[in-house]
PDB file of C-alpha atoms in Angstrom:
ATOM      1  CA  MET A   1      18.602 -41.736-101.463  1.00 53.00           C
ATOM      2  CA  ALA A   2      17.918 -38.204 -99.878  1.00 57.00           C
ATOM      3  CA  TYR A   3      17.523 -36.991 -96.580  1.00 56.00           C
ATOM      4  CA  THR A   4      14.065 -36.519 -95.820  1.00 57.00           C
ATOM      5  CA  ARG A   5      13.196 -36.899 -91.935  1.00 63.00           C
ATOM      6  CA  GLY A   6      14.455 -33.744 -91.063  1.00 63.00           C
ATOM      7  CA  ASN A   7      15.480 -31.594 -94.137  1.00 63.00           C
ATOM      8  CA  LEU A   8      12.634 -29.281 -95.046  1.00 61.00           C
ATOM      9  CA  ALA A   9      13.774 -28.340 -98.088  1.00 64.00           C
ATOM     10  CA  VAL A  10      13.406 -31.818 -99.369  1.00 63.00           C
ATOM     11  CA  GLN A  11       9.783 -32.828 -97.567  1.00 60.00           C
ATOM     12  CA  PRO A  12       7.053 -32.732-100.093  1.00 62.00           C
ATOM     13  CA  LYS A  13       4.433 -29.438 -99.585  1.00 63.00           C
ATOM     14  CA  ARG A  14       1.527 -29.603 -97.979  1.00 63.00           C
ATOM     15  CA  LYS A  15      -1.716 -29.431-100.170  1.00 62.00           C
ATOM     16  CA  GLU A  16      -3.080 -25.819 -99.196  1.00 61.00           C
ATOM     17  CA  GLU A  17      -6.611 -26.401 -97.201  1.00 59.00           C
ATOM     18  CA  ALA A  18      -9.016 -23.842 -98.096  1.00 58.00           C
ATOM     19  CA  ASP A  19     -11.239 -22.442 -95.542  1.00 57.00           C
ATOM     20  CA  ARG A  20     -14.509 -23.787 -96.284  1.00 62.00           C
ATOM     21  CA  LEU A  21     -17.658 -23.368 -95.087  1.00 68.00           C
ATOM     22  CA  TYR A  22     -19.105 -26.699 -94.990  1.00 68.00           C
ATOM     23  CA  ARG A  23     -17.190 -30.000 -93.629  1.00 72.00           C
ATOM     24  CA  GLU A  24     -17.681 -33.004 -95.980  1.00 76.00           C
ATOM     25  CA  LYS A  25     -19.136 -35.697 -93.870  1.00 81.00           C
ATOM     26  CA  THR A  26     -19.825 -39.465 -95.888  1.00 85.00           C
ATOM     27  CA  LYS A  27     -22.745 -41.266 -94.871  1.00 85.00           C
ATOM     28  CA  VAL A  28     -23.074 -45.178 -95.779  1.00 84.00           C
ATOM     29  CA  VAL A  29     -26.826 -45.816 -96.748  1.00 82.00           C
ATOM     30  CA  THR A  30     -27.915 -49.194 -96.567  1.00 83.00           C
ATOM     31  CA  ARG A  31     -30.386 -50.342 -98.888  1.00 81.00           C
ATOM     32  CA  ARG A  32     -32.720 -52.837 -98.391  1.00 79.00           C
ATOM     33  CA  MET A  33     -33.523 -55.697-101.019  1.00 81.00           C
ATOM     34  CA  VAL A  34     -36.990 -55.547-101.353  1.00 85.00           C
ATOM     35  CA  LEU A  35     -38.398 -59.674-101.783  1.00 85.00           C
ATOM     36  CA  PRO A  36     -40.092 -60.082-105.164  1.00 88.00           C
ATOM     37  CA  LEU A  37     -43.760 -60.415-105.027  1.00 90.00           C
ATOM     38  CA  GLN A  38     -43.859 -64.056-105.562  1.00 93.00           C
ATOM     39  CA  GLU A  39     -41.647 -64.707-102.327  1.00 93.00           C
ATOM     40  CA  LYS A  40     -43.767 -62.559-100.721  1.00 93.00           C
ATOM     41  CA  LEU A  41     -46.934 -64.283-101.594  1.00 95.00           C
ATOM     42  CA  LEU A  42     -45.028 -68.058-100.716  1.00 96.00           C
ATOM     43  CA  TYR A  43     -44.282 -66.681 -97.165  1.00 96.00           C
ATOM     44  CA  MET A  44     -47.659 -65.401 -96.879  1.00 96.00           C
ATOM     45  CA  LEU A  45     -49.475 -68.826 -98.153  1.00 97.00           C
ATOM     46  CA  THR A  46     -46.864 -70.672 -95.642  1.00 98.00           C
ATOM     47  CA  LEU A  47     -47.924 -68.344 -92.672  1.00 97.00           C
ATOM     48  CA  GLY A  48     -51.517 -68.777 -93.687  1.00 98.00           C
ATOM     49  CA  VAL A  49     -51.044 -72.344 -93.643  1.00 98.00           C
ATOM     50  CA  PHE A  50     -49.310 -72.537 -90.360  1.00 98.00           C
ATOM     51  CA  VAL A  51     -52.520 -70.706 -88.626  1.00 98.00           C
ATOM     52  CA  LEU A  52     -54.703 -72.989 -90.256  1.00 98.00           C
ATOM     53  CA  VAL A  53     -53.393 -75.660 -88.703  1.00 98.00           C
ATOM     54  CA  ALA A  54     -52.625 -73.986 -85.154  1.00 98.00           C
ATOM     55  CA  ALA A  55     -56.355 -72.773 -85.013  1.00 98.00           C
ATOM     56  CA  THR A  56     -57.367 -76.574 -86.085  1.00 98.00           C
ATOM     57  CA  LEU A  57     -55.609 -78.154 -83.480  1.00 98.00           C
ATOM     58  CA  ILE A  58     -56.909 -75.984 -81.279  1.00 98.00           C
ATOM     59  CA  TRP A  59     -60.312 -76.091 -82.134  1.00 98.00           C
ATOM     60  CA  ARG A  60     -59.859 -80.038 -81.632  1.00 98.00           C
ATOM     61  CA  TYR A  61     -58.539 -79.452 -77.921  1.00 98.00           C
ATOM     62  CA  VAL A  62     -61.656 -77.437 -77.012  1.00 98.00           C
ATOM     63  CA  HIS A  63     -63.930 -79.907 -78.587  1.00 98.00           C
ATOM     64  CA  ILE A  64     -62.213 -82.753 -76.721  1.00 98.00           C
ATOM     65  CA  TYR A  65     -62.343 -80.995 -73.641  1.00 98.00           C
ATOM     66  CA  ASP A  66     -66.274 -79.821 -74.127  1.00 98.00           C
ATOM     67  CA  LEU A  67     -66.462 -83.536 -74.404  1.00 98.00           C
ATOM     68  CA  ASN A  68     -64.861 -84.357 -71.219  1.00 98.00           C
ATOM     69  CA  LEU A  69     -66.447 -81.808 -69.634  1.00 98.00           C
ATOM     70  CA  GLN A  70     -70.128 -83.178 -70.428  1.00 98.00           C
ATOM     71  CA  ALA A  71     -68.880 -86.737 -69.750  1.00 98.00           C
ATOM     72  CA  GLN A  72     -68.397 -85.679 -66.102  1.00 98.00           C
ATOM     73  CA  ARG A  73     -71.359 -83.898 -65.992  1.00 98.00           C
ATOM     74  CA  LEU A  74     -73.119 -86.641 -66.853  1.00 98.00           C
ATOM     75  CA  ASP A  75     -71.368 -89.232 -64.921  1.00 98.00           C
ATOM     76  CA  ALA A  76     -72.455 -86.664 -61.650  1.00 97.00           C
ATOM     77  CA  GLN A  77     -76.263 -86.798 -62.764  1.00 98.00           C
ATOM     78  CA  ILE A  78     -75.861 -90.728 -63.019  1.00 98.00           C
ATOM     79  CA  SER A  79     -74.505 -90.894 -59.568  1.00 97.00           C
ATOM     80  CA  SER A  80     -76.846 -88.498 -58.328  1.00 97.00           C
ATOM     81  CA  THR A  81     -79.866 -90.538 -60.355  1.00 98.00           C
ATOM     82  CA  LYS A  82     -78.156 -93.991 -58.774  1.00 98.00           C
ATOM     83  CA  LYS A  83     -78.600 -92.279 -55.212  1.00 97.00           C
ATOM     84  CA  ASP A  84     -82.419 -91.107 -55.832  1.00 97.00           C
ATOM     85  CA  ILE A  85     -83.272 -94.791 -57.009  1.00 98.00           C
ATOM     86  CA  ALA A  86     -81.986 -96.175 -54.094  1.00 97.00           C
ATOM     87  CA  THR A  87     -83.722 -94.364 -52.105  1.00 97.00           C
ATOM     88  CA  PHE A  88     -87.080 -95.005 -53.605  1.00 97.00           C
ATOM     89  CA  GLN A  89     -86.286 -98.452 -53.655  1.00 97.00           C
ATOM     90  CA  MET A  90     -85.852 -98.401 -49.826  1.00 96.00           C
ATOM     91  CA  GLU A  91     -89.635 -95.945 -50.100  1.00 96.00           C
ATOM     92  CA  LYS A  92     -91.271 -98.770 -51.862  1.00 95.00           C
ATOM     93  CA  GLN A  93     -90.480-101.433 -49.761  1.00 94.00           C
ATOM     94  CA  THR A  94     -91.303 -99.855 -46.781  1.00 94.00           C
ATOM     95  CA  LEU A  95     -94.719 -98.857 -48.181  1.00 93.00           C
ATOM     96  CA  GLU A  96     -95.161-102.346 -49.349  1.00 91.00           C
ATOM     97  CA  GLN A  97     -94.144-103.906 -45.916  1.00 90.00           C
ATOM     98  CA  SER A  98     -97.170-101.523 -44.018  1.00 92.00           C
ATOM     99  CA  VAL A  99    -100.059-101.834 -46.995  1.00 90.00           C
ATOM    100  CA  ALA A 100    -101.045-104.893 -45.161  1.00 86.00           C
ATOM    101  CA  GLN A 101    -100.873-103.404 -41.940  1.00 88.00           C
ATOM    102  CA  ARG A 102    -102.814-100.469 -43.072  1.00 90.00           C
ATOM    103  CA  ALA A 103    -105.336-102.504 -44.812  1.00 90.00           C
ATOM    104  CA  ALA A 104    -105.778-104.428 -41.873  1.00 88.00           C
ATOM    105  CA  GLU A 105    -106.432-101.297 -39.483  1.00 90.00           C
ATOM    106  CA  LEU A 106    -109.104-100.380 -42.234  1.00 91.00           C
ATOM    107  CA  GLY A 107    -110.686-103.967 -41.807  1.00 89.00           C
ATOM    108  CA  TYR A 108    -109.800-105.199 -45.253  1.00 88.00           C
ATOM    109  CA  THR A 109    -109.284-108.662 -45.087  1.00 84.00           C
ATOM    110  CA  LYS A 110    -107.213-110.711 -47.518  1.00 81.00           C
ATOM    111  CA  PRO A 111    -109.071-113.339 -49.734  1.00 78.00           C
ATOM    112  CA  SER A 112    -108.149-117.044 -49.836  1.00 81.00           C
ATOM    113  CA  GLU A 113    -106.291-118.703 -52.713  1.00 83.00           C
ATOM    114  CA  ASP A 114    -109.389-120.733 -53.963  1.00 84.00           C
ATOM    115  CA  SER A 115    -111.847-117.629 -53.707  1.00 83.00           C
ATOM    116  CA  THR A 116    -112.901-116.533 -57.316  1.00 83.00           C
ATOM    117  CA  ILE A 117    -113.763-112.805 -56.913  1.00 79.00           C
ATOM    118  CA  TYR A 118    -116.912-111.851 -59.371  1.00 82.00           C
ATOM    119  CA  VAL A 119    -116.562-108.093 -60.569  1.00 84.00           C
ATOM    120  CA  PRO A 120    -120.241-106.923 -61.852  1.00 84.00           C
ATOM    121  CA  LEU A 121    -120.173-105.080 -64.950  1.00 85.00           C
ATOM    122  CA  ASN A 122    -121.654-101.904 -64.725  1.00 79.00           C
ATOM    123  CA  SER A 123    -122.434 -99.342 -67.933  1.00 66.00           C
ATOM    124  CA  THR A 124    -120.866 -96.771 -65.946  1.00 66.00           C
ATOM    125  CA  ALA A 125    -117.818 -98.251 -65.372  1.00 57.00           C
ATOM    126  CA  THR A 126    -116.942 -98.804 -69.159  1.00 57.00           C
ATOM    127  CA  LYS A 127    -117.934 -95.417 -70.516  1.00 58.00           C
ATOM    128  CA  GLY A 128    -115.144 -94.107 -69.035  1.00 53.00           C
ATOM    129  CA  ASP A 129    -112.205 -96.898 -70.676  1.00 53.00           C
ATOM    130  CA  HIS A 130    -112.918 -95.962 -74.380  1.00 50.00           C
TER     131      HIS A 130
END
C-alpha cells in the first residue's frame, strides 16, 4: 500500500481547468402534467353541478324569506284592520243609540206594534227602480 497523504509524488494529477468564458449552470425544469380533456370535462361538469345545487338552495331560501316577509306584512295588515273594525263597531253602537234621541228631537214618533204602515204606490217611485 502506498503512502498517499503527504507524498506529492504519489498524488494523482489534478485535472487542468481551462479558463472558460461562461460558467455552467444546471437548472431543474419541472413540467406539469397536462390533464386529459376527458378529465377536464369531468371536473368542469362536477363544478357545474355544485354551482347549480348551490344556486337552487340559495333561490329556495330567498323564496322562503320572501314568503315569511309577506306573511308578516299580512299579519300586520290584519291586526290594523281588526283595530279599525273595532273602532267602527264602537262608532256604530254610539250612532244606533243616538238615532232614537235624534229622531225624537226632529219630531218623529215610534209607531205602535199593532199599527200597519201603508206606502202609496206612485209611478215616480217605481220608475227609478227599474
